[in-house]
Coordinates of C-alpha atoms in Angstrom, one line a residue:
M26 CA 154.6 65.4 167.6
D27 CA 158.0 65.2 165.8
R28 CA 159.4 68.5 164.9
P29 CA 160.4 69.5 161.6
N30 CA 164.1 69.4 161.0
P31 CA 166.2 72.6 160.9
T32 CA 166.9 73.9 157.3
S33 CA 170.7 74.5 157.5
H34 CA 172.3 76.9 155.2
Y35 CA 176.3 76.6 154.8
S36 CA 179.3 77.0 152.5
T37 CA 179.3 73.9 150.1
F38 CA 183.0 74.6 149.1
S39 CA 184.3 75.0 152.8
R40 CA 182.4 71.5 153.6
A41 CA 183.8 69.8 150.9
A42 CA 187.3 71.1 151.5
A43 CA 187.0 70.1 155.0
I44 CA 185.8 66.6 154.2
V45 CA 188.6 66.1 151.7
W46 CA 191.3 67.5 154.2
I47 CA 190.0 65.2 157.1
V48 CA 190.4 62.1 155.1
I49 CA 193.7 63.2 153.9
A50 CA 194.9 64.1 157.5
V51 CA 193.6 60.5 158.6
L52 CA 195.3 58.7 156.2
L53 CA 198.7 60.6 156.9
L54 CA 197.8 59.8 160.5
L55 CA 197.6 56.2 160.0
D56 CA 200.8 56.1 158.0
V57 CA 202.5 57.8 160.9
L58 CA 201.3 55.4 163.4
W59 CA 202.3 52.5 161.2
R60 CA 205.8 53.7 160.1
G61 CA 206.6 56.6 162.2
E62 CA 208.9 56.3 165.1
G63 CA 210.5 58.7 167.8
R64 CA 209.7 62.4 168.7
S65 CA 209.2 63.5 165.2
A66 CA 206.3 60.9 164.7
W67 CA 204.6 62.2 167.8
I68 CA 204.8 65.8 166.8
A69 CA 203.4 64.9 163.4
G70 CA 200.6 63.1 164.6
A71 CA 199.7 65.6 167.0
L72 CA 199.9 68.4 164.5
L73 CA 197.7 66.2 162.1
V74 CA 195.2 65.9 165.0
A75 CA 195.1 69.5 165.7
S76 CA 194.6 70.3 161.8
I77 CA 191.5 68.2 161.9
A78 CA 190.2 69.9 165.2
A79 CA 190.7 73.2 163.4
V80 CA 189.1 72.3 159.9
H81 CA 186.3 71.1 162.1
L82 CA 185.8 74.2 163.9
V83 CA 186.4 76.6 160.9
W84 CA 184.8 74.7 157.8
L85 CA 182.9 71.9 159.0
R86 CA 181.0 73.1 161.9
P87 CA 179.7 76.6 161.0
R88 CA 176.4 77.1 159.6
V89 CA 173.0 79.1 159.7
A90 CA 169.8 77.1 160.7
S91 CA 166.4 78.1 160.5
T92 CA 164.2 76.3 163.3
E93 CA 160.8 76.7 164.4
R94 CA 162.0 78.9 167.2
G95 CA 164.4 81.4 165.4
V96 CA 167.8 81.5 163.7
R97 CA 170.9 79.6 164.9
V98 CA 173.9 81.4 163.7
V99 CA 177.0 78.8 164.1
N100 CA 180.4 80.3 163.8
P101 CA 183.7 78.8 164.5
L102 CA 183.8 79.7 168.2
R103 CA 180.7 81.2 169.2
E104 CA 176.9 80.3 168.5
T105 CA 174.2 83.0 168.5
F106 CA 170.5 81.9 168.5
V107 CA 168.1 85.0 167.5
P108 CA 164.4 84.4 168.1
W109 CA 162.0 85.2 165.5
S110 CA 160.3 87.9 167.5
A111 CA 164.0 89.6 167.4
V112 CA 164.6 89.1 163.7
V113 CA 164.2 92.4 161.9
W114 CA 165.8 91.9 158.7
V115 CA 168.2 89.4 156.9
D116 CA 170.5 90.8 154.3
V117 CA 174.0 90.5 152.7
T118 CA 177.0 92.8 152.5
D119 CA 180.3 90.8 152.6
V120 CA 178.4 88.3 154.8
L121 CA 174.9 87.3 155.8
R122 CA 173.7 89.5 158.6
V123 CA 170.5 89.0 160.7
H124 CA 169.3 92.4 161.9
T125 CA 167.9 92.7 165.6
P126 CA 166.9 95.7 167.6
G127 CA 169.9 95.7 169.5
R128 CA 172.6 94.5 167.3
I129 CA 173.6 92.8 163.9
V130 CA 174.4 89.2 164.2
R131 CA 177.0 88.1 161.3
S132 CA 177.5 84.6 159.9
W133 CA 181.1 83.4 159.3
P134 CA 180.1 80.7 156.8
L135 CA 177.8 82.4 154.5
R136 CA 180.0 85.0 152.6
E137 CA 179.7 86.8 149.1
T138 CA 183.0 86.1 147.4
K139 CA 182.4 88.3 144.3
R140 CA 184.0 91.5 144.9
Q141 CA 181.4 93.8 142.8
R142 CA 178.7 92.1 144.7
V143 CA 180.1 92.9 148.1
R144 CA 180.7 96.9 146.8
D145 CA 177.0 97.0 145.4
N146 CA 175.8 95.3 148.6
M147 CA 177.9 98.0 150.8
R148 CA 176.4 100.9 148.6
R149 CA 172.7 99.4 149.1
D150 CA 173.2 99.1 152.9
A151 CA 174.4 102.9 152.8
G152 CA 171.5 103.8 150.8
F153 CA 172.9 104.5 147.5
L154 CA 171.2 101.6 145.6
D155 CA 167.7 100.5 145.5
P156 CA 167.3 97.5 147.9
G157 CA 167.0 94.1 146.1
Q158 CA 163.7 92.5 145.5
D159 CA 162.4 89.0 146.9
D160 CA 160.6 88.2 143.7
E161 CA 163.8 87.4 141.9
D162 CA 164.0 84.1 140.2
P163 CA 165.8 82.0 142.6
A164 CA 167.6 79.9 140.0
S165 CA 169.4 83.5 139.2
M166 CA 170.3 84.3 142.6
R167 CA 173.6 83.8 144.2
P168 CA 173.8 81.2 147.3
V169 CA 174.1 83.6 149.8
D170 CA 171.2 86.1 148.7
L171 CA 169.0 83.1 148.3
A172 CA 169.7 81.8 152.0
A173 CA 169.1 85.5 153.3
R174 CA 165.7 85.3 151.2
Q175 CA 164.8 82.2 152.5
L176 CA 165.4 83.3 156.2
R177 CA 163.4 86.5 155.7
Q178 CA 160.5 84.2 154.4
D179 CA 161.0 81.8 157.4
A180 CA 160.8 84.9 159.9
E181 CA 157.2 86.0 158.2
R182 CA 155.9 82.6 158.4
Y183 CA 157.1 81.8 162.1
K184 CA 156.2 85.2 163.4
A185 CA 152.5 84.6 162.2
R186 CA 152.2 81.4 164.5
P187 CA 154.8 81.8 167.3
L188 CA 155.6 79.2 169.6
S189 CA 155.2 80.1 173.2
G190 CA 157.4 79.4 176.4
P191 CA 161.2 79.1 176.6
V192 CA 163.3 76.7 174.7
R193 CA 164.1 73.7 177.2
D194 CA 165.4 71.1 174.6
V195 CA 168.9 71.4 172.9
D196 CA 167.7 69.6 169.9
E197 CA 165.1 71.9 169.2
A198 CA 167.4 75.0 168.5
G199 CA 170.7 74.4 169.7
P200 CA 172.6 75.1 173.0
A201 CA 172.3 79.0 172.6
A202 CA 168.8 78.9 172.5
L203 CA 168.4 77.4 176.1
G204 CA 166.4 79.6 178.4
A205 CA 166.4 82.5 175.8
G206 CA 163.6 85.1 175.9
D207 CA 162.9 87.6 173.2
E208 CA 166.6 88.5 172.9
P209 CA 169.5 87.0 170.8
Q210 CA 171.7 84.8 173.0
T211 CA 175.4 84.1 172.3
M212 CA 177.5 81.4 174.0
V213 CA 180.6 79.1 173.3
P214 CA 179.4 75.8 173.1
V215 CA 180.7 72.9 175.2
E216 CA 181.7 71.0 172.0
V217 CA 184.1 74.0 171.1
I218 CA 185.5 74.0 174.6
V219 CA 186.2 70.5 174.5
V220 CA 187.8 70.4 171.2
L221 CA 190.1 73.5 172.1
V222 CA 191.2 72.1 175.4
A223 CA 191.8 68.5 174.3
T224 CA 193.7 69.9 171.0
A225 CA 195.9 72.1 173.5
V226 CA 196.6 69.2 176.1
L227 CA 197.4 67.1 173.3
L228 CA 199.9 69.3 171.8
A229 CA 201.4 70.5 175.1
A230 CA 201.9 66.7 176.1
V231 CA 203.5 65.9 173.1
F232 CA 205.8 68.8 172.8
L233 CA 206.8 68.6 176.3
L234 CA 206.9 64.8 176.9
A235 CA 207.6 63.3 173.5

């Protein structure tokens, strides 16, 4: 039986900006390859490729995905899988946070950008304000608050009918979930290592050999 696709939460602005820059960088790279000559062209091309890699890691890749097994928190360099059994609460201060018995997992892409909201969230976290209510109209909620509420609802639903056994398939909940038990598990994905190493080798080769 096919598993339902994970529900992904991410920054729409960051993704749109990433796609726009990648298109621009590719066009510039094609222009450099077509008309550029000498060492300066090689350096310009390498820097454009490096910028595409950086934008992919920092803006395009990060997200928070709700799967049948748990929450997949994908940040620029690291990925954390939190099984539903370890999710205590999900809230927002300056970023979306997944609370577990041992630690708090913070999401890079899901941020609160309004300063007054951040101050109110910090005061609420410190106990100076009443906690928010989950019966608020979704249409009036800010995107990060709505994502946090949806994750809390997912936690309640999946905890009621948990799946048994360890995760054995990367497509099921991401690479950080492989072999995970009842505790959060963090790793640096192979994708990140490959992108960083390939970019570093390219830059080194161009600056040293071109």
